[in-house]
Short mmCIF file of C-alpha atoms in Angstrom, two decimals:
data_model
loop_
_atom_site.label_atom_id
_atom_site.label_comp_id
_atom_site.label_asym_id
_atom_site.label_seq_id
_atom_site.Cartn_x
_atom_site.Cartn_y
_atom_site.Cartn_z
CA MET A 1 -36.09 -4.87 0.91
CA ALA A 2 -38.82 -6.14 -1.41
CA TYR A 3 -40.52 -7.90 1.53
CA VAL A 4 -40.27 -4.83 3.74
CA THR A 5 -41.67 -2.44 1.12
CA ASP A 6 -44.34 -4.68 -0.49
CA CYS A 7 -45.50 -7.11 2.19
CA PHE A 8 -44.98 -4.94 5.25
CA GLN A 9 -46.07 -1.60 3.79
CA ASN A 10 -42.71 0.03 4.36
CA HIS A 11 -43.34 0.01 8.12
CA THR A 12 -40.55 1.58 10.19
CA LEU A 13 -40.58 -1.33 12.62
CA PHE A 14 -39.64 -3.74 9.84
CA HIS A 15 -36.96 -1.41 8.55
CA LYS A 16 -35.48 -1.42 12.04
CA ALA A 17 -35.73 -5.22 12.31
CA LEU A 18 -34.02 -5.63 8.94
CA LYS A 19 -31.22 -3.23 9.88
CA GLU A 20 -30.56 -4.92 13.23
CA ALA A 21 -30.58 -8.41 11.71
CA PHE A 22 -28.14 -7.39 8.99
CA GLU A 23 -25.88 -5.80 11.59
CA VAL A 24 -25.69 -9.13 13.44
CA PHE A 25 -24.56 -11.34 10.58
CA CYS A 26 -22.53 -8.70 8.71
CA ASN A 27 -20.28 -8.35 11.75
CA LYS A 28 -19.49 -12.03 12.27
CA THR A 29 -15.93 -13.04 11.49
CA VAL A 30 -15.49 -15.45 8.61
CA THR A 31 -12.53 -17.86 8.79
CA GLY A 32 -10.69 -15.45 11.05
CA SER A 33 -11.23 -12.35 8.88
CA SER A 34 -13.62 -9.53 9.65
CA SER A 35 -16.22 -8.49 7.07
CA ALA A 36 -14.52 -5.09 6.90
CA GLU A 37 -11.33 -6.70 5.60
CA LEU A 38 -13.17 -9.06 3.25
CA LEU A 39 -15.14 -6.20 1.69
CA ALA A 40 -11.95 -4.21 1.16
CA THR A 41 -10.28 -7.22 -0.49
CA PHE A 42 -13.36 -7.77 -2.66
CA CYS A 43 -13.23 -4.14 -3.83
CA ASP A 44 -9.54 -4.59 -4.62
CA ASN A 45 -10.38 -7.63 -6.76
CA ILE A 46 -12.93 -5.66 -8.73
CA LEU A 47 -10.82 -2.54 -9.19
CA LYS A 48 -7.38 -3.95 -9.99
CA LYS A 49 -6.10 -5.03 -13.39
CA GLY A 50 -6.49 -8.74 -13.92
CA GLY A 51 -8.64 -9.15 -10.79
CA SER A 52 -10.65 -12.33 -10.42
CA GLU A 53 -13.92 -10.52 -11.15
CA LYS A 54 -14.33 -10.00 -14.91
CA LEU A 55 -17.16 -7.49 -15.06
CA SER A 56 -18.48 -4.93 -17.53
CA ASP A 57 -18.39 -1.25 -16.55
CA GLU A 58 -22.08 -1.23 -15.61
CA ALA A 59 -21.68 -4.40 -13.55
CA VAL A 60 -18.71 -2.88 -11.71
CA GLU A 61 -20.78 0.21 -10.85
CA GLU A 62 -23.67 -1.94 -9.63
CA THR A 63 -21.42 -4.14 -7.52
CA LEU A 64 -19.68 -1.15 -5.92
CA GLU A 65 -23.11 0.28 -5.13
CA LYS A 66 -23.94 -2.96 -3.30
CA VAL A 67 -20.63 -2.97 -1.42
CA VAL A 68 -21.33 0.52 -0.08
CA LYS A 69 -24.86 -0.53 0.95
CA LEU A 70 -23.47 -3.47 2.91
CA LEU A 71 -20.82 -1.29 4.49
CA ALA A 72 -23.62 0.64 6.21
CA TYR A 73 -24.26 -2.42 8.42
CA ILE A 74 -20.62 -2.99 9.32
CA SER A 75 -19.57 -1.63 12.68
CA ASP A 76 -15.81 -1.35 12.00
CA LYS A 77 -15.94 1.16 9.17
CA ASP A 78 -12.55 2.54 10.19
CA LEU A 79 -11.01 -0.91 9.73
CA PHE A 80 -12.52 -1.11 6.23
CA ALA A 81 -11.10 2.35 5.46
CA GLU A 82 -7.59 1.37 6.55
CA PHE A 83 -7.55 -1.93 4.61
CA TYR A 84 -9.04 -0.16 1.61
CA ARG A 85 -6.40 2.59 1.74
CA LYS A 86 -3.58 0.05 1.92
CA LYS A 87 -4.90 -1.76 -1.14
CA LEU A 88 -5.69 1.47 -2.98
CA ALA A 89 -2.08 2.56 -2.40
CA ARG A 90 -0.79 -0.64 -3.98
CA ARG A 91 -3.12 -0.26 -6.96
CA LEU A 92 -2.08 3.34 -7.57
CA LEU A 93 1.66 3.05 -6.94
CA PHE A 94 2.22 -0.14 -8.92
CA ASP A 95 -0.08 0.95 -11.73
CA ARG A 96 -2.49 -1.90 -11.05
CA SER A 97 -5.70 0.10 -11.09
CA ALA A 98 -7.94 -0.97 -13.97
CA ASN A 99 -9.95 2.24 -14.31
CA ASP A 100 -9.61 5.72 -12.79
CA ASP A 101 -13.31 6.46 -13.18
CA HIS A 102 -14.31 3.46 -11.07
CA GLU A 103 -11.80 4.49 -8.39
CA ARG A 104 -13.36 7.95 -8.18
CA SER A 105 -16.89 6.58 -8.41
CA ILE A 106 -16.62 4.34 -5.33
CA LEU A 107 -15.06 7.22 -3.39
CA THR A 108 -18.07 9.39 -4.24
CA LYS A 109 -20.41 6.61 -3.06
CA LEU A 110 -18.43 6.17 0.17
CA LYS A 111 -18.44 9.92 0.73
CA GLN A 112 -22.24 10.04 0.46
CA GLN A 113 -22.58 7.09 2.84
CA CYS A 114 -19.93 7.89 5.46
CA GLY A 115 -19.14 11.60 5.09
CA GLY A 116 -16.24 13.60 3.69
CA GLN A 117 -13.83 12.87 6.53
CA PHE A 118 -14.02 9.16 5.73
CA THR A 119 -12.75 9.57 2.17
CA SER A 120 -10.59 12.71 2.37
CA LYS A 121 -7.29 10.79 2.51
CA MET A 122 -8.29 8.40 -0.27
CA GLU A 123 -9.33 11.28 -2.53
CA GLY A 124 -6.00 12.92 -1.76
CA MET A 125 -4.20 9.75 -2.88
CA VAL A 126 -5.98 9.66 -6.25
CA THR A 127 -5.29 13.38 -6.81
CA ASP A 128 -1.63 12.91 -5.79
CA LEU A 129 -1.10 10.47 -8.63
CA THR A 130 -2.45 12.89 -11.22
CA LEU A 131 -0.11 15.58 -9.89
CA ALA A 132 2.79 13.13 -9.82
CA ARG A 133 2.34 12.41 -13.54
CA GLU A 134 2.53 16.13 -14.33
CA ASN A 135 5.55 16.42 -12.08
CA GLN A 136 7.30 13.56 -13.91
CA ALA A 137 6.63 15.22 -17.28
CA SER A 138 8.17 18.49 -16.14
CA PHE A 139 11.15 16.55 -14.71
CA GLU A 140 11.73 15.00 -18.14
CA ASP A 141 11.58 18.47 -19.74
CA TYR A 142 14.09 19.69 -17.13
CA LEU A 143 16.51 16.89 -18.08
CA ARG A 144 16.14 17.59 -21.80
CA SER A 145 16.93 21.27 -21.35
CA ASN A 146 19.71 20.57 -18.85
CA SER A 147 21.88 17.89 -20.43
CA ALA A 148 24.65 18.15 -17.82
CA ALA A 149 22.21 17.02 -15.14
CA HIS A 150 21.20 13.75 -16.81
CA PRO A 151 21.96 10.86 -14.43
CA GLY A 152 22.61 8.38 -17.25
CA ILE A 153 19.69 6.13 -16.39
CA ASP A 154 15.93 6.57 -16.75
CA LEU A 155 14.31 7.67 -13.56
CA THR A 156 10.65 8.02 -12.60
CA VAL A 157 9.79 9.57 -9.25
CA THR A 158 6.30 9.67 -7.78
CA VAL A 159 6.01 12.56 -5.32
CA LEU A 160 3.26 12.03 -2.73
CA THR A 161 1.80 13.96 0.19
CA THR A 162 2.77 12.23 3.45
CA GLY A 163 -0.53 12.86 5.23
CA PHE A 164 -2.71 11.05 2.70
CA TRP A 165 -0.86 7.76 2.33
CA PRO A 166 -0.40 4.82 4.69
CA SER A 167 2.87 5.16 6.63
CA TYR A 168 5.77 3.28 5.09
CA LYS A 169 9.01 2.38 6.78
CA SER A 170 11.87 4.24 5.18
CA PHE A 171 15.44 3.15 5.90
CA ASP A 172 18.66 4.98 5.25
CA LEU A 173 19.70 2.50 2.64
CA ASN A 174 23.21 3.12 1.34
CA LEU A 175 22.30 3.52 -2.31
CA PRO A 176 24.63 2.34 -5.07
CA ALA A 177 26.60 5.19 -6.69
CA GLU A 178 24.48 5.03 -9.87
CA MET A 179 21.32 5.71 -7.86
CA VAL A 180 22.85 8.39 -5.62
CA LYS A 181 23.34 10.55 -8.68
CA CYS A 182 19.66 10.08 -9.61
CA VAL A 183 18.51 11.21 -6.19
CA GLU A 184 20.75 14.29 -6.35
CA VAL A 185 19.50 15.23 -9.81
CA PHE A 186 15.87 14.93 -8.76
CA LYS A 187 16.51 16.94 -5.61
CA GLY A 188 18.01 19.68 -7.75
CA PHE A 189 14.95 19.68 -10.00
CA TYR A 190 12.51 19.65 -7.08
CA GLU A 191 14.18 22.61 -5.44
CA THR A 192 13.54 24.67 -8.56
CA LYS A 193 9.80 24.02 -7.98
CA THR A 194 9.51 24.57 -4.23
CA LYS A 195 11.80 25.50 -1.35
CA HIS A 196 9.48 24.64 1.54
CA ARG A 197 9.09 20.91 1.20
CA LYS A 198 11.28 18.08 2.37
CA LEU A 199 11.59 14.94 0.28
CA THR A 200 11.70 11.63 2.16
CA TRP A 201 12.69 8.75 -0.10
CA ILE A 202 10.83 5.47 0.32
CA TYR A 203 12.97 2.88 -1.41
CA SER A 204 10.85 -0.05 -0.23
CA LEU A 205 8.23 0.77 -2.89
CA GLY A 206 10.63 1.28 -5.79
CA THR A 207 11.32 -1.00 -8.74
CA CYS A 208 14.39 -1.18 -10.95
CA GLN A 209 15.14 -2.79 -14.27
CA ILE A 210 18.71 -4.02 -14.55
CA ASN A 211 20.55 -5.96 -17.22
CA GLY A 212 22.07 -9.17 -15.92
CA LYS A 213 25.03 -10.12 -18.10
CA PHE A 214 25.13 -13.90 -17.72
CA ASP A 215 27.38 -16.33 -19.61
CA GLN A 216 24.66 -17.59 -21.98
CA LYS A 217 22.78 -14.35 -22.62
CA SER A 218 21.76 -11.06 -21.07
CA ILE A 219 18.49 -11.11 -19.15
CA GLU A 220 16.59 -8.06 -18.01
CA LEU A 221 15.75 -8.37 -14.32
CA ILE A 222 12.83 -6.48 -12.78
CA VAL A 223 13.62 -6.15 -9.09
CA SER A 224 12.88 -3.92 -6.12
CA THR A 225 15.24 -1.04 -5.30
CA TYR A 226 16.63 -3.04 -2.37
CA GLN A 227 17.26 -6.13 -4.51
CA ALA A 228 18.97 -3.95 -7.12
CA ALA A 229 21.21 -2.44 -4.43
CA VAL A 230 22.29 -5.94 -3.38
CA LEU A 231 22.98 -7.08 -6.96
CA LEU A 232 24.95 -3.96 -7.90
CA LEU A 233 27.45 -4.70 -5.11
CA PHE A 234 28.59 -7.65 -7.23
CA ASN A 235 29.75 -5.31 -10.01
CA SER A 236 32.81 -4.53 -7.91
CA SER A 237 33.23 -7.74 -5.86
CA ASP A 238 33.13 -11.40 -6.84
CA ARG A 239 32.33 -12.79 -3.42
CA LEU A 240 30.76 -11.15 -0.37
CA SER A 241 29.88 -12.38 3.10
CA TYR A 242 26.52 -11.73 4.77
CA SER A 243 28.08 -9.22 7.16
CA GLU A 244 29.87 -7.34 4.34
CA ILE A 245 26.58 -6.93 2.45
CA MET A 246 24.88 -5.81 5.65
CA ALA A 247 27.55 -3.20 6.37
CA GLN A 248 27.68 -1.89 2.80
CA LEU A 249 23.91 -1.45 2.51
CA ASN A 250 23.16 -0.39 6.11
CA LEU A 251 20.10 -2.67 6.33
CA ASN A 252 18.60 -4.51 9.29
CA HIS A 253 18.73 -8.27 9.70
CA ASP A 254 15.08 -9.12 8.82
CA ASP A 255 15.08 -7.14 5.59
CA LEU A 256 18.41 -8.48 4.45
CA VAL A 257 17.34 -12.10 5.02
CA ARG A 258 14.24 -11.52 2.83
CA LEU A 259 16.33 -9.91 0.08
CA LEU A 260 19.07 -12.53 -0.01
CA HIS A 261 16.52 -15.34 0.15
CA SER A 262 14.68 -13.93 -2.89
CA LEU A 263 17.93 -13.73 -4.87
CA SER A 264 19.64 -16.98 -3.88
CA CYS A 265 17.10 -19.53 -2.55
CA ALA A 266 13.87 -18.82 -4.44
CA LYS A 267 12.80 -19.55 -8.04
CA TYR A 268 15.56 -17.48 -9.70
CA LYS A 269 19.02 -18.14 -8.26
CA ILE A 270 20.86 -15.04 -9.43
CA LEU A 271 23.31 -15.32 -6.55
CA SER A 272 24.85 -18.61 -5.53
CA LYS A 273 25.24 -19.20 -1.84
CA GLU A 274 27.73 -21.10 0.24
CA PRO A 275 26.80 -23.41 1.95
CA ASN A 276 24.04 -24.32 -0.49
CA THR A 277 21.07 -24.49 1.91
CA LYS A 278 17.50 -23.23 1.70
CA THR A 279 17.89 -20.74 4.56
CA ILE A 280 20.01 -17.63 5.04
CA SER A 281 22.36 -17.48 8.00
CA GLN A 282 24.84 -14.84 9.08
CA SER A 283 27.85 -16.98 8.21
CA ASP A 284 26.89 -17.38 4.53
CA TYR A 285 28.94 -16.23 1.52
CA PHE A 286 27.43 -15.09 -1.78
CA GLU A 287 28.70 -14.99 -5.35
CA PHE A 288 27.21 -13.81 -8.65
CA ASN A 289 25.83 -16.87 -10.46
CA SER A 290 27.10 -16.32 -14.00
CA LYS A 291 25.70 -19.73 -15.11
CA PHE A 292 22.11 -18.57 -14.48
CA THR A 293 19.79 -18.61 -17.48
CA ASP A 294 16.07 -18.60 -18.24
CA LYS A 295 13.78 -19.10 -21.24
CA LEU A 296 12.55 -15.53 -20.97
CA ARG A 297 14.49 -12.41 -21.87
CA ARG A 298 12.85 -10.51 -19.04
CA ILE A 299 12.02 -11.83 -15.59
CA LYS A 300 10.48 -10.38 -12.46
CA VAL A 301 12.19 -11.49 -9.27
CA PRO A 302 9.50 -11.52 -6.55
CA LEU A 303 10.05 -10.65 -2.90
CA PRO A 304 8.21 -12.78 -0.33
CA PRO A 305 5.10 -10.88 0.82
CA VAL A 306 4.97 -9.37 4.30
CA ASP A 307 1.83 -9.98 6.32
CA GLU A 308 0.39 -6.49 6.71
CA ARG A 309 -2.80 -7.47 8.49
CA LYS A 310 -1.38 -7.16 11.98
CA LYS A 311 -0.02 -3.70 11.26
CA VAL A 312 -3.33 -2.46 9.86
CA VAL A 313 -5.20 -3.65 12.95
CA GLU A 314 -2.59 -2.04 15.25
CA ASP A 315 -2.81 1.28 13.35
CA VAL A 316 -6.59 1.30 13.60
CA ASP A 317 -6.42 0.55 17.33
CA LYS A 318 -4.09 3.50 17.83
CA ASP A 319 -6.40 5.84 15.88
CA ARG A 320 -9.39 4.65 17.89
CA ARG A 321 -7.82 5.75 21.16
CA TYR A 322 -7.39 9.28 19.82
CA ALA A 323 -10.94 9.27 18.47
CA ILE A 324 -12.35 8.28 21.89
CA ASP A 325 -10.26 10.97 23.63
CA ALA A 326 -11.53 13.58 21.18
CA ALA A 327 -15.17 12.49 21.59
CA ILE A 328 -14.97 12.73 25.41
CA VAL A 329 -13.49 16.23 25.17
CA ARG A 330 -16.14 17.36 22.65
CA ILE A 331 -19.01 16.08 24.79
CA MET A 332 -17.68 17.53 28.05
CA LYS A 333 -17.00 20.90 26.44
CA SER A 334 -20.61 21.22 25.35
CA ARG A 335 -22.18 19.67 28.49
CA LYS A 336 -19.76 20.95 31.19
CA VAL A 337 -21.11 18.38 33.73
CA LEU A 338 -22.34 14.88 32.93
CA GLY A 339 -22.91 11.63 34.82
CA HIS A 340 -20.58 8.75 33.94
CA GLN A 341 -23.32 6.58 32.40
CA HIS A 342 -24.52 9.41 30.16
CA LEU A 343 -20.98 10.23 29.08
CA VAL A 344 -20.36 6.60 28.09
CA SER A 345 -23.57 6.31 26.11
CA GLU A 346 -23.03 9.63 24.28
CA CYS A 347 -19.50 8.55 23.43
CA VAL A 348 -20.72 5.24 22.03
CA GLU A 349 -23.41 7.07 20.09
CA GLN A 350 -20.98 9.61 18.57
CA LEU A 351 -18.41 7.04 17.56
CA SER A 352 -20.85 4.39 16.30
CA ARG A 353 -20.64 5.85 12.80
CA MET A 354 -17.03 4.64 12.56
CA PHE A 355 -16.64 1.77 15.01
CA LYS A 356 -18.18 -0.03 17.95
CA VAL A 357 -16.58 1.08 21.22
#
């Protein structure tokens, strides 16, 4: 920019040359990832707690400013938006966001650069969380004033608006009895607030803290809702086969393999498996490993990550088809008759703000 403004007297031709050159190299893929994805990941690193970028508040602001400037040259802005939303959702739902002000600040910058439609869902997500906190507070008041309703365990529910958030798979997991009561209690509370909304429970994003009573000492386990559902089956049975667990929880094969692997083959072997191999097969038997112990009083049992990249790209592809359809209809409505070549070029022109057709 310094060269263009000082040496070339701010000439429009050089502005154009600069823009076109930046568009070329900003849209090259780097080690198999698009710049759109890399920028979204970079933002995530800056905005999450304990990210790799240790920056002061001013430096964060400056860096976000630069990110948004670079985004102007990237042709797949919709891909950036989708990756960014996925990561924003993780930051918000797992309380990993370092600073609310920065989250809102980058959204304002993106809104100025790409328009209100680009950020409307993301802004909705940030607002949802504020509302969810208020909702949780009034739920706690409801329990205090209604002692008969108390489910016996602490429960935090985050209520979100479906349209704003990425779509999550939700299964009809057969919840353990302890959790069923929680769900019923919350439903009762929510119905006192509104009659016109339907709650869909997404257990795949939940976490639970359970006390594992092992021979040597009790250890607090931080697990996902699914992992907790598996472990609680062993309160009433000593030994369960793969197919019994599957039937009792009503889960599909892929999910169950991930869960059982995390509990019996990974770092923390809370369940012991027969035969003692590193993989899960449908003929396996599982028992509670009462001999398990660890230096720490509190451990987090991780689930293997799922590769979400493919899904993001598929989702964006699907949205693009609708966007193209809509653009064609808009153009033809205003023009009534148009040659094929002109239609194509107007379409490309209209959609170029979000992606390259």
